[in-house]
Amino acid sequence: MLKIGVIGCGFIGGQICRAIDKGVINAELYALSDSSKNKVLELTSSLKRYSPASMTIEELLKNVDFVIESASQKAVRLIVPQALEAGRDVMVMSVGALADEELRERLFRLAEQNNCKLYFPSGAVAGIDGINSASAAEISSVTLTTRKPPMGLAGAPQVEALGIKLETIEKETLLFEGPASEAVKAFPANVNVAATISLAGIGFERTKVRVIADPTLSKNVHEITVEGEFGKLSTRVENLPSPENPKTSYLAALSAISTLKKILSPVQIGT
Ligand SMILES: NC(=O)C1=CN([C@@H]2O[C@H](COP(=O)(O)OP(=O)(O)OC[C@H]3O[C@@H](n4cnc5c(N)ncnc54)[C@H](O)[C@@H]3O)[C@@H](O)[C@H]2O)C=CC1
Ligand SMILES: O=C([O-])CC(=O)C(=O)O
């Protein structure tokens, strides 16, 4: 059975571990790692079937077959090259890190050289399947518009740079408009989806992103519009935020669980 190691035991990591523990994913939950020991302890104590070992990143990479990064963009830079060098397949959630061209090319090269797979789940958006299909011909434009309740954008560098007090926002406010390459730096914990869309479609410079704080919302809303030789595609998801981490939508964790199920299944549905 595939031995899984999870790095980052917050909302997404926790949901993945519980899915493995319940048998929704047919794999062995072998090891956990987190910069906070408490997060590992809390998660382990919520499990019924598995008692994964708490390991340092280096120990975990030595001992598992498959690594899940559900930590942060900084963690991607540190962990993913080492994981690929150790010959491990890796699923990456903090996809925004791949806006760095040097890192992106390095990771793709390491995956090829070491015969490993890198997986980027669809995350909190719908439509990655359609963008993948559309990219087999010309795509002329891709736009992502993300709307979140103001406090779901707390701590973002762009909010600090603008000097905005999120709790005082009374109407829909545009906080960012620009290429995905800049969006993922301005909002590292809010628009990783922009990176996944860029990878599937026309890259980080041509993918346009708008981030809006909307005090009337209780959901995280992502709208994608794509135009190309295939025609036009529009998707809109209204995501329930995680109660533990309002920046993250529940669908993002479900997409990670679904990606793992797909990897382990002999039947593959969708692009
Ligand atoms: N691809 C997508 O569509 C989405 C991606 N994300 C991203 O996925 C990642 C996980 O999201 P959540 O579970 O909601 O976050 P979270 O904040 O609930 O959990 C992250 C955990 O990782 C740990 N951590 C952070 N840096 C670490 C490091 N260098 N080494 C080890 N542990 C570390 C933290 O202590 C925390 O327990 C975040 O980067 C988030 O921005 C979130 C939503 C959607
Ligand atoms: O979960 C979401 O709504 C999207 C998100 O935080 C991200 O892409 O980083």
Short mmCIF file of C-alpha atoms and ligand atoms in Angstrom, two decimals:
data_model
loop_
_atom_site.label_atom_id
_atom_site.label_comp_id
_atom_site.label_asym_id
_atom_site.label_seq_id
_atom_site.Cartn_x
_atom_site.Cartn_y
_atom_site.Cartn_z
CA MET A 1 0.00 0.00 0.00
CA LEU A 2 1.21 3.50 -0.87
CA LYS A 3 2.85 5.12 2.18
CA ILE A 4 1.77 8.76 2.44
CA GLY A 5 3.52 11.58 4.29
CA VAL A 6 1.75 14.88 4.88
CA ILE A 7 3.70 18.11 5.45
CA GLY A 8 1.38 20.80 6.85
CA CYS A 9 -1.29 19.59 9.28
CA GLY A 10 -3.74 22.49 9.06
CA PHE A 11 -7.16 22.44 7.40
CA ILE A 12 -6.26 20.75 4.08
CA GLY A 13 -3.71 18.34 5.59
CA GLY A 14 -6.23 17.43 8.30
CA GLN A 15 -9.02 16.72 5.81
CA ILE A 16 -6.71 14.52 3.70
CA CYS A 17 -5.54 12.56 6.76
CA ARG A 18 -9.10 12.00 7.98
CA ALA A 19 -10.13 10.77 4.50
CA ILE A 20 -7.27 8.23 4.54
CA ASP A 21 -8.15 7.27 8.11
CA LYS A 22 -11.79 6.63 7.12
CA GLY A 23 -10.72 4.45 4.18
CA VAL A 24 -12.00 6.94 1.54
CA ILE A 25 -8.45 6.80 0.13
CA ASN A 26 -6.87 3.38 -0.04
CA ALA A 27 -3.39 4.26 1.22
CA GLU A 28 -1.37 4.11 4.42
CA LEU A 29 -1.02 7.32 6.43
CA TYR A 30 2.60 6.86 7.45
CA ALA A 31 4.05 10.17 8.66
CA LEU A 32 3.19 13.77 9.49
CA SER A 33 5.33 16.88 9.71
CA ASP A 34 4.49 20.45 10.72
CA SER A 35 6.49 23.37 12.04
CA SER A 36 4.02 23.33 14.95
CA LYS A 37 4.29 20.13 17.01
CA ASN A 38 0.83 20.85 18.46
CA LYS A 39 -0.77 20.64 15.02
CA VAL A 40 0.68 17.15 14.56
CA LEU A 41 -0.50 16.07 18.03
CA GLU A 42 -4.03 17.47 17.55
CA LEU A 43 -4.39 15.81 14.17
CA THR A 44 -3.01 12.45 15.33
CA SER A 45 -5.37 12.39 18.29
CA SER A 46 -8.37 12.90 15.94
CA LEU A 47 -7.53 9.74 13.95
CA LYS A 48 -9.00 6.33 14.70
CA ARG A 49 -7.26 3.83 12.44
CA TYR A 50 -3.76 5.20 11.83
CA SER A 51 -1.11 6.52 14.23
CA PRO A 52 1.27 8.23 11.82
CA ALA A 53 4.74 9.03 13.13
CA SER A 54 5.69 12.64 13.74
CA MET A 55 8.84 13.21 11.66
CA THR A 56 11.18 15.95 10.57
CA ILE A 57 10.90 16.78 6.89
CA GLU A 58 14.16 14.92 6.17
CA GLU A 59 12.98 11.76 7.97
CA LEU A 60 9.59 11.91 6.26
CA LEU A 61 11.14 12.20 2.78
CA LYS A 62 13.25 9.10 3.46
CA ASN A 63 10.36 6.99 4.71
CA VAL A 64 7.32 7.59 2.48
CA ASP A 65 6.42 6.89 -1.17
CA PHE A 66 4.21 9.91 -1.71
CA VAL A 67 4.57 13.41 -0.23
CA ILE A 68 1.73 15.89 0.24
CA GLU A 69 2.63 19.55 0.69
CA SER A 70 -0.22 21.39 2.41
CA ALA A 71 1.86 23.98 4.28
CA SER A 72 2.87 27.22 2.52
CA GLN A 73 4.59 28.61 -0.57
CA LYS A 74 7.82 28.93 1.46
CA ALA A 75 7.58 25.24 2.34
CA VAL A 76 7.30 24.33 -1.35
CA ARG A 77 10.70 25.90 -2.07
CA LEU A 78 12.28 23.94 0.76
CA ILE A 79 10.53 20.58 0.52
CA VAL A 80 9.60 19.84 -3.07
CA PRO A 81 13.11 19.87 -4.63
CA GLN A 82 14.36 17.54 -1.84
CA ALA A 83 11.34 15.25 -2.26
CA LEU A 84 11.89 14.93 -6.02
CA GLU A 85 15.64 14.38 -5.54
CA ALA A 86 14.71 11.53 -3.17
CA GLY A 87 12.55 10.04 -5.95
CA ARG A 88 9.18 10.77 -4.33
CA ASP A 89 5.95 11.72 -6.12
CA VAL A 90 4.58 14.98 -4.71
CA MET A 91 1.20 16.67 -4.52
CA VAL A 92 1.51 20.45 -4.14
CA MET A 93 -1.24 22.65 -2.66
CA SER A 94 0.69 25.94 -2.29
CA VAL A 95 0.93 26.19 -6.07
CA GLY A 96 1.62 29.95 -6.05
CA ALA A 97 5.29 29.15 -5.35
CA LEU A 98 5.56 28.04 -8.98
CA ALA A 99 5.19 31.62 -10.19
CA ASP A 100 8.96 31.72 -9.62
CA GLU A 101 10.20 30.65 -13.06
CA GLU A 102 13.54 29.35 -11.82
CA LEU A 103 11.88 27.17 -9.16
CA ARG A 104 9.22 25.97 -11.62
CA GLU A 105 11.77 24.90 -14.23
CA ARG A 106 13.90 23.25 -11.55
CA LEU A 107 10.95 21.24 -10.19
CA PHE A 108 9.81 20.12 -13.66
CA ARG A 109 13.41 19.12 -14.54
CA LEU A 110 13.87 17.21 -11.25
CA ALA A 111 10.56 15.38 -11.76
CA GLU A 112 11.67 14.28 -15.22
CA GLN A 113 15.23 13.33 -14.19
CA ASN A 114 14.02 11.30 -11.20
CA ASN A 115 11.02 9.77 -12.97
CA CYS A 116 8.60 11.31 -10.45
CA LYS A 117 5.16 12.85 -10.78
CA LEU A 118 4.11 16.30 -9.58
CA TYR A 119 0.38 16.75 -8.95
CA PHE A 120 -1.46 20.08 -8.73
CA PRO A 121 -5.11 19.53 -7.74
CA SER A 122 -7.79 21.86 -9.15
CA GLY A 123 -8.10 23.36 -5.66
CA ALA A 124 -10.91 25.78 -4.95
CA VAL A 125 -11.93 26.37 -8.58
CA ALA A 126 -13.92 24.57 -11.25
CA GLY A 127 -12.81 24.46 -14.87
CA ILE A 128 -9.19 23.23 -14.82
CA ASP A 129 -10.38 20.24 -16.89
CA GLY A 130 -11.78 22.60 -19.55
CA ILE A 131 -8.64 24.78 -19.56
CA ASN A 132 -6.48 21.66 -19.98
CA SER A 133 -8.58 20.60 -22.97
CA ALA A 134 -8.67 24.11 -24.45
CA SER A 135 -4.88 24.39 -24.20
CA ALA A 136 -4.49 21.68 -26.83
CA ALA A 137 -5.39 24.55 -29.24
CA GLU A 138 -4.89 28.35 -28.96
CA ILE A 139 -6.21 30.17 -25.87
CA SER A 140 -6.47 33.95 -26.27
CA SER A 141 -7.39 35.05 -22.74
CA VAL A 142 -7.86 33.75 -19.19
CA THR A 143 -9.31 35.83 -16.35
CA LEU A 144 -9.85 34.89 -12.70
CA THR A 145 -11.98 37.09 -10.45
CA THR A 146 -11.81 36.15 -6.76
CA ARG A 147 -14.20 37.63 -4.22
CA LYS A 148 -13.76 36.90 -0.52
CA PRO A 149 -15.25 38.26 2.70
CA PRO A 150 -12.74 40.92 3.84
CA MET A 151 -11.45 38.94 6.85
CA GLY A 152 -10.68 36.00 4.53
CA LEU A 153 -7.94 38.21 3.08
CA ALA A 154 -6.33 39.05 6.45
CA GLY A 155 -2.54 39.04 6.55
CA ALA A 156 -2.06 39.31 2.76
CA PRO A 157 0.99 41.43 1.80
CA GLN A 158 -1.19 43.46 -0.62
CA VAL A 159 -3.62 44.39 2.17
CA GLU A 160 -0.68 45.57 4.28
CA ALA A 161 0.89 47.42 1.35
CA LEU A 162 -2.38 49.29 0.71
CA GLY A 163 -2.70 50.04 4.45
CA ILE A 164 -6.35 48.91 4.35
CA LYS A 165 -8.23 47.99 7.55
CA LEU A 166 -10.31 45.04 6.38
CA GLU A 167 -12.83 45.35 9.21
CA THR A 168 -13.79 48.84 8.01
CA ILE A 169 -14.62 47.83 4.40
CA GLU A 170 -18.31 48.60 3.79
CA LYS A 171 -18.68 47.92 0.07
CA GLU A 172 -17.14 45.76 -2.67
CA THR A 173 -13.48 46.92 -2.95
CA LEU A 174 -11.01 45.99 -5.69
CA LEU A 175 -7.70 45.19 -3.93
CA PHE A 176 -5.70 43.87 -6.87
CA GLU A 177 -5.77 43.71 -10.64
CA GLY A 178 -2.85 42.30 -12.59
CA PRO A 179 -1.05 39.19 -13.81
CA ALA A 180 -1.16 35.90 -11.89
CA SER A 181 2.62 36.16 -11.33
CA GLU A 182 2.01 39.19 -9.07
CA ALA A 183 -1.34 38.05 -7.64
CA VAL A 184 0.15 34.97 -5.95
CA LYS A 185 2.80 37.12 -4.25
CA ALA A 186 0.28 39.79 -3.20
CA PHE A 187 -2.11 37.12 -1.82
CA PRO A 188 -0.01 33.99 -1.13
CA ALA A 189 -2.74 32.29 0.93
CA ASN A 190 -5.72 33.37 -1.20
CA VAL A 191 -5.13 32.85 -4.90
CA ASN A 192 -2.98 29.74 -5.30
CA VAL A 193 -5.77 28.85 -7.72
CA ALA A 194 -4.42 31.58 -10.05
CA ALA A 195 -1.19 29.57 -10.29
CA THR A 196 -2.98 26.32 -11.11
CA ILE A 197 -5.00 28.12 -13.79
CA SER A 198 -1.74 29.60 -15.19
CA LEU A 199 -0.05 26.20 -15.33
CA ALA A 200 -3.05 24.65 -17.11
CA GLY A 201 -3.53 27.52 -19.55
CA ILE A 202 -1.41 30.40 -20.84
CA GLY A 203 1.12 31.01 -18.08
CA PHE A 204 1.60 33.42 -15.22
CA GLU A 205 2.03 36.65 -17.21
CA ARG A 206 -0.97 36.32 -19.55
CA THR A 207 -3.43 35.07 -16.89
CA LYS A 208 -5.25 38.12 -15.49
CA VAL A 209 -6.45 38.20 -11.87
CA ARG A 210 -8.76 40.48 -9.89
CA VAL A 211 -9.11 40.18 -6.10
CA ILE A 212 -12.12 41.83 -4.47
CA ALA A 213 -13.03 42.15 -0.79
CA ASP A 214 -16.82 41.98 -0.47
CA PRO A 215 -18.41 42.51 2.98
CA THR A 216 -21.79 41.18 1.73
CA LEU A 217 -20.32 37.71 1.14
CA SER A 218 -20.09 34.71 3.44
CA LYS A 219 -18.51 32.53 0.73
CA ASN A 220 -15.28 32.54 -1.31
CA VAL A 221 -16.31 33.10 -4.92
CA HIS A 222 -14.02 32.30 -7.87
CA GLU A 223 -15.04 33.09 -11.44
CA ILE A 224 -12.99 32.01 -14.45
CA THR A 225 -13.46 33.14 -18.04
CA VAL A 226 -11.45 31.60 -20.86
CA GLU A 227 -11.59 32.40 -24.58
CA GLY A 228 -9.83 30.58 -27.35
CA GLU A 229 -10.13 28.57 -30.55
CA PHE A 230 -12.50 26.18 -28.75
CA GLY A 231 -14.98 28.98 -27.94
CA LYS A 232 -15.65 30.46 -24.49
CA LEU A 233 -15.76 28.91 -21.02
CA SER A 234 -17.08 30.48 -17.80
CA THR A 235 -17.19 28.91 -14.35
CA ARG A 236 -18.24 30.25 -10.96
CA VAL A 237 -17.94 28.51 -7.61
CA GLU A 238 -19.40 29.79 -4.35
CA ASN A 239 -17.25 28.03 -1.80
CA LEU A 240 -17.95 27.54 1.87
CA PRO A 241 -14.83 28.66 3.71
CA SER A 242 -13.21 26.27 6.17
CA PRO A 243 -14.31 27.10 9.74
CA GLU A 244 -10.68 26.51 10.83
CA ASN A 245 -9.04 28.69 8.18
CA PRO A 246 -11.44 31.15 6.47
CA LYS A 247 -8.85 31.89 3.76
CA THR A 248 -9.28 28.33 2.47
CA SER A 249 -12.38 26.86 0.84
CA TYR A 250 -13.65 23.38 1.70
CA LEU A 251 -13.58 22.48 -2.01
CA ALA A 252 -9.77 22.86 -2.04
CA ALA A 253 -9.42 20.04 0.50
CA LEU A 254 -11.95 17.93 -1.40
CA SER A 255 -9.96 18.42 -4.61
CA ALA A 256 -6.84 17.07 -2.89
CA ILE A 257 -8.78 14.02 -1.66
CA SER A 258 -10.24 13.49 -5.13
CA THR A 259 -6.80 13.79 -6.78
CA LEU A 260 -5.43 11.08 -4.46
CA LYS A 261 -8.40 8.83 -5.28
CA LYS A 262 -7.79 9.39 -9.01
CA ILE A 263 -4.06 8.57 -8.70
CA LEU A 264 -4.92 5.28 -6.98
CA SER A 265 -7.77 4.32 -9.32
CA PRO A 266 -7.43 2.25 -12.50
CA VAL A 267 -10.25 4.35 -13.99
CA GLN A 268 -9.51 7.96 -14.96
CA ILE A 269 -12.40 10.35 -15.63
CA GLY A 270 -12.00 13.87 -17.00
CA THR A 271 -8.96 15.54 -18.56
N1 LIG B 1 -4.38 25.11 -4.48
C1 LIG B 1 -5.47 25.66 -3.92
O1 LIG B 1 -6.52 25.82 -4.54
C2 LIG B 1 -5.42 26.11 -2.52
C3 LIG B 1 -4.25 26.14 -1.83
N2 LIG B 1 -4.21 26.54 -0.54
C4 LIG B 1 -2.91 26.57 0.10
O2 LIG B 1 -2.66 25.28 0.68
C5 LIG B 1 -1.84 25.41 1.84
C6 LIG B 1 -2.53 24.74 3.04
O3 LIG B 1 -3.76 25.38 3.29
P1 LIG B 1 -4.51 25.21 4.70
O4 LIG B 1 -4.48 23.80 5.12
O5 LIG B 1 -5.80 25.92 4.58
O6 LIG B 1 -3.53 26.07 5.64
P2 LIG B 1 -3.44 26.04 7.25
O7 LIG B 1 -2.88 27.37 7.63
O8 LIG B 1 -4.72 25.60 7.84
O9 LIG B 1 -2.34 24.91 7.53
C7 LIG B 1 -1.00 25.01 7.14
C8 LIG B 1 -0.17 24.20 8.11
O10 LIG B 1 1.16 24.10 7.59
C9 LIG B 1 2.09 24.37 8.65
N3 LIG B 1 3.30 24.92 8.03
C10 LIG B 1 3.46 26.14 7.47
N4 LIG B 1 4.70 26.25 6.97
C11 LIG B 1 5.34 25.08 7.21
C12 LIG B 1 6.65 24.59 6.94
N5 LIG B 1 7.58 25.33 6.32
N6 LIG B 1 6.96 23.31 7.34
C13 LIG B 1 6.04 22.55 7.98
N7 LIG B 1 4.79 22.98 8.28
C14 LIG B 1 4.45 24.22 7.90
C15 LIG B 1 1.38 25.31 9.60
O11 LIG B 1 1.88 25.22 10.91
C16 LIG B 1 -0.07 24.81 9.51
O12 LIG B 1 -0.34 23.81 10.48
C17 LIG B 1 -1.64 26.92 2.04
O13 LIG B 1 -0.42 27.34 1.46
C18 LIG B 1 -2.80 27.53 1.28
O14 LIG B 1 -2.55 28.86 0.85
C19 LIG B 1 -5.35 26.85 0.14
C20 LIG B 1 -6.56 26.83 -0.51
C21 LIG B 1 -6.69 26.51 -1.90
O1 LIG B 2 -9.54 28.27 -0.99
C1 LIG B 2 -9.71 29.20 -1.77
O2 LIG B 2 -10.82 29.78 -1.95
C2 LIG B 2 -8.59 29.65 -2.65
C3 LIG B 2 -7.34 29.87 -1.94
O3 LIG B 2 -7.30 30.14 -0.75
C4 LIG B 2 -6.11 29.76 -2.74
O4 LIG B 2 -6.19 29.49 -3.94
O5 LIG B 2 -5.04 29.95 -2.15
#
